mmCIF file of C-alpha atoms in Angstrom:
data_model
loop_
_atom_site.group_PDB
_atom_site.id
_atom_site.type_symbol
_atom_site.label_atom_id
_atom_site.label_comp_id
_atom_site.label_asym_id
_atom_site.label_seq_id
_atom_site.Cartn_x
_atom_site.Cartn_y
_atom_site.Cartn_z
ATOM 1 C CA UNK A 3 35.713 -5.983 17.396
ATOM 2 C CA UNK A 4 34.821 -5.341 13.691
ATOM 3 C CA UNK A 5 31.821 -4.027 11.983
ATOM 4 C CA UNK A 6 29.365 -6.364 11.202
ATOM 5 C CA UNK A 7 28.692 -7.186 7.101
ATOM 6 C CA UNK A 8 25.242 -6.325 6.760
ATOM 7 C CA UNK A 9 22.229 -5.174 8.778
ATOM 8 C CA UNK A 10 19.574 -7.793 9.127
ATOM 9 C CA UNK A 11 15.731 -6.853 9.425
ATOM 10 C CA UNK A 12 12.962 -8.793 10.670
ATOM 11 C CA UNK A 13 10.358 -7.897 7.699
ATOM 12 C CA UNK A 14 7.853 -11.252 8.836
ATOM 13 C CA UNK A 15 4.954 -11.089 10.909
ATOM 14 C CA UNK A 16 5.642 -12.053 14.605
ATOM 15 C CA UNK A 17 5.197 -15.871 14.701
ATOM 16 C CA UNK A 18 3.526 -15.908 18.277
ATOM 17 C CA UNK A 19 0.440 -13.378 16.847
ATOM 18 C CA UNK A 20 -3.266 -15.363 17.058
ATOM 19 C CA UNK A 21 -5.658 -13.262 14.584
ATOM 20 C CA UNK A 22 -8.460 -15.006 16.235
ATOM 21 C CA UNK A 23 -7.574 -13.383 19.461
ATOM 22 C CA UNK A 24 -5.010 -10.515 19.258
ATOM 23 C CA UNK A 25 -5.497 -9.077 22.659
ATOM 24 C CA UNK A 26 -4.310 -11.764 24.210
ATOM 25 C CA UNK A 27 -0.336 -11.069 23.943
ATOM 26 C CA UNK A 28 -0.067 -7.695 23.942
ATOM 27 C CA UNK A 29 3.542 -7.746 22.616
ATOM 28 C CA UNK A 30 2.549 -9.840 19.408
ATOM 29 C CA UNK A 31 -0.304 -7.353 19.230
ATOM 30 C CA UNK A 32 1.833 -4.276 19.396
ATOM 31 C CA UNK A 33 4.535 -5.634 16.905
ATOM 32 C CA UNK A 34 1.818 -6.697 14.439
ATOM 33 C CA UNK A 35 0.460 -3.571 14.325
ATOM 34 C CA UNK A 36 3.680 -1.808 13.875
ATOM 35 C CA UNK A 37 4.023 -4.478 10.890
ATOM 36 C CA UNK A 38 1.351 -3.744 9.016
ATOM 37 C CA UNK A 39 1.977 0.163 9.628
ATOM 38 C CA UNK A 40 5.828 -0.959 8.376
ATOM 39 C CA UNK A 41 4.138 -2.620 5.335
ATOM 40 C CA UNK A 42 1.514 0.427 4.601
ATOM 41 C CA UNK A 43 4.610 2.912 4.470
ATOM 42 C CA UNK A 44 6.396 0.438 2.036
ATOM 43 C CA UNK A 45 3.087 0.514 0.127
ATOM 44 C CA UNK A 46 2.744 3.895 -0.131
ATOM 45 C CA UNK A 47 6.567 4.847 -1.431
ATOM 46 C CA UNK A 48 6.270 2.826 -4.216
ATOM 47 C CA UNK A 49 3.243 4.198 -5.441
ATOM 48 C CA UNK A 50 5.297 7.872 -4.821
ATOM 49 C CA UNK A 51 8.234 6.281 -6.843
ATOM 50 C CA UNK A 52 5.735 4.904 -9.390
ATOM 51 C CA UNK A 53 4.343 8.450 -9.820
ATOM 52 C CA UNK A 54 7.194 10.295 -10.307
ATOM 53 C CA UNK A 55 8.626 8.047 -12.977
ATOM 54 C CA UNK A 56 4.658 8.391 -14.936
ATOM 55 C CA UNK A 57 5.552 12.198 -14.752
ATOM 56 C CA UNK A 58 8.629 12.063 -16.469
ATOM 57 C CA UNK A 59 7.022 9.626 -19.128
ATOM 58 C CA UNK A 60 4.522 12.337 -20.064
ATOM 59 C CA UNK A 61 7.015 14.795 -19.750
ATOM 60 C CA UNK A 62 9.371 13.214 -22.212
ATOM 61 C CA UNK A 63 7.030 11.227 -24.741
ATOM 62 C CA UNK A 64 4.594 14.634 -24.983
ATOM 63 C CA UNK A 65 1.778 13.640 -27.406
ATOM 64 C CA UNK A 66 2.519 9.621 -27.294
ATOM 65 C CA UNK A 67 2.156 9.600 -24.079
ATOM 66 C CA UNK A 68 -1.013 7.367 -24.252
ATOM 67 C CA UNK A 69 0.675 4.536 -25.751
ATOM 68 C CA UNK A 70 4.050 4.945 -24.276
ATOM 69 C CA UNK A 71 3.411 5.269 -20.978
ATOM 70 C CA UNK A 72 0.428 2.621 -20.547
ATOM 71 C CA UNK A 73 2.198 0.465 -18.633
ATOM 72 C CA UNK A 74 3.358 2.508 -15.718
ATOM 73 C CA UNK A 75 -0.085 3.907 -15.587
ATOM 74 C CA UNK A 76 -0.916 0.134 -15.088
ATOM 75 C CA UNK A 77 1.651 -0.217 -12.686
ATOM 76 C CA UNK A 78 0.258 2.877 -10.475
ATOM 77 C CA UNK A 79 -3.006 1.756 -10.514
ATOM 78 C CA UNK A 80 -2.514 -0.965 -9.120
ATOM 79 C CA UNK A 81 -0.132 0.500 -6.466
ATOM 80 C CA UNK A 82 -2.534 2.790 -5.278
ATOM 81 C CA UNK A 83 -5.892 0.105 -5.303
ATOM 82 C CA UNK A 84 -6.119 -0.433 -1.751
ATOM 83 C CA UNK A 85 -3.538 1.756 -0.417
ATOM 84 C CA UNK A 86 -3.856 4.119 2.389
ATOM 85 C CA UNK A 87 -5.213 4.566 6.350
ATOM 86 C CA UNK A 88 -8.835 2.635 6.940
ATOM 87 C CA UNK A 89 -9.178 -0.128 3.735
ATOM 88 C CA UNK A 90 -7.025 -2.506 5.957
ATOM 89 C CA UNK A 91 -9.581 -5.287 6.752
ATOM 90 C CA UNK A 92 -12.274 -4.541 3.885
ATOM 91 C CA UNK A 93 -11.680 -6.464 0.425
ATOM 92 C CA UNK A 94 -10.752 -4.320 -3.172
ATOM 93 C CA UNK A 95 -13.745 -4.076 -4.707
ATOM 94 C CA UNK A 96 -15.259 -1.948 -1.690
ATOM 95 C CA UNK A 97 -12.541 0.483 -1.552
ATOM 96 C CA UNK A 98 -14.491 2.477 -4.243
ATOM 97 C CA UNK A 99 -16.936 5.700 -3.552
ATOM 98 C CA UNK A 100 -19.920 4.353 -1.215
ATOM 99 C CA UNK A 101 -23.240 4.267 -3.538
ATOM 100 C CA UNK A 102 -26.247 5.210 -1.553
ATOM 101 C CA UNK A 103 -29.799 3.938 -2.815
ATOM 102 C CA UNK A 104 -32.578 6.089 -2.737
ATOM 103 C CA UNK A 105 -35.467 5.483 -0.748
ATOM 104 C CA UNK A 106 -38.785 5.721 -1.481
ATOM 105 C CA UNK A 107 -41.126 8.021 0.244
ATOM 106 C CA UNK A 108 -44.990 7.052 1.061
#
């Protein structure tokens, strides 16, 4: 017996999953949901990695920083726009602080 070359992952969806009805394979449920978990983790690191390298860009350009660093801050911004536990299902431009309207009092 030898060692095997590389390690393969499945990264897809699972192919038997219905969105119109999840509950009704439990298994493809499950293994969605620890997909999209998989996928919010992946998410989430690269916005760490993307932060750490803006810190060393202000760090090392000092006063520049505005210019030099414009695109990372890009970069993180966009990494972090709908990242975390809860926006799942709701579309970008609601992941923003909820407005609430006044109402008006007889």
């Amino acid at each position: 017996m030898g060692r095997k070359k590389g390690v393969q992952f499945d990264e897809g969806a699972p192919d038997d999953f219905d969105p119109n009805n999840p509950y009704k394979d439990p298994v493809a449920f499950l293994e969605m949901r620890e997909h999209l978990v998989r996928e919010k983790w992946i998410n989430i690191e690269k916005a760490k990695i993307l932060r750490e390298k803006l810190r060393w860009c202000y760090r090392i350009e000092g006063i520049n920083h505005l210019q030099k660093c414009r695109h990372l801050v890009q970069q993180y911004l966009d990494a972090t726009r709908g990242v975390g536990w809860g926006k799942d299902l709701r579309p970008p431009f609601m992941h923003g602080p909820k407005v609430v309207e006044a109402v008006e009092s007889e």
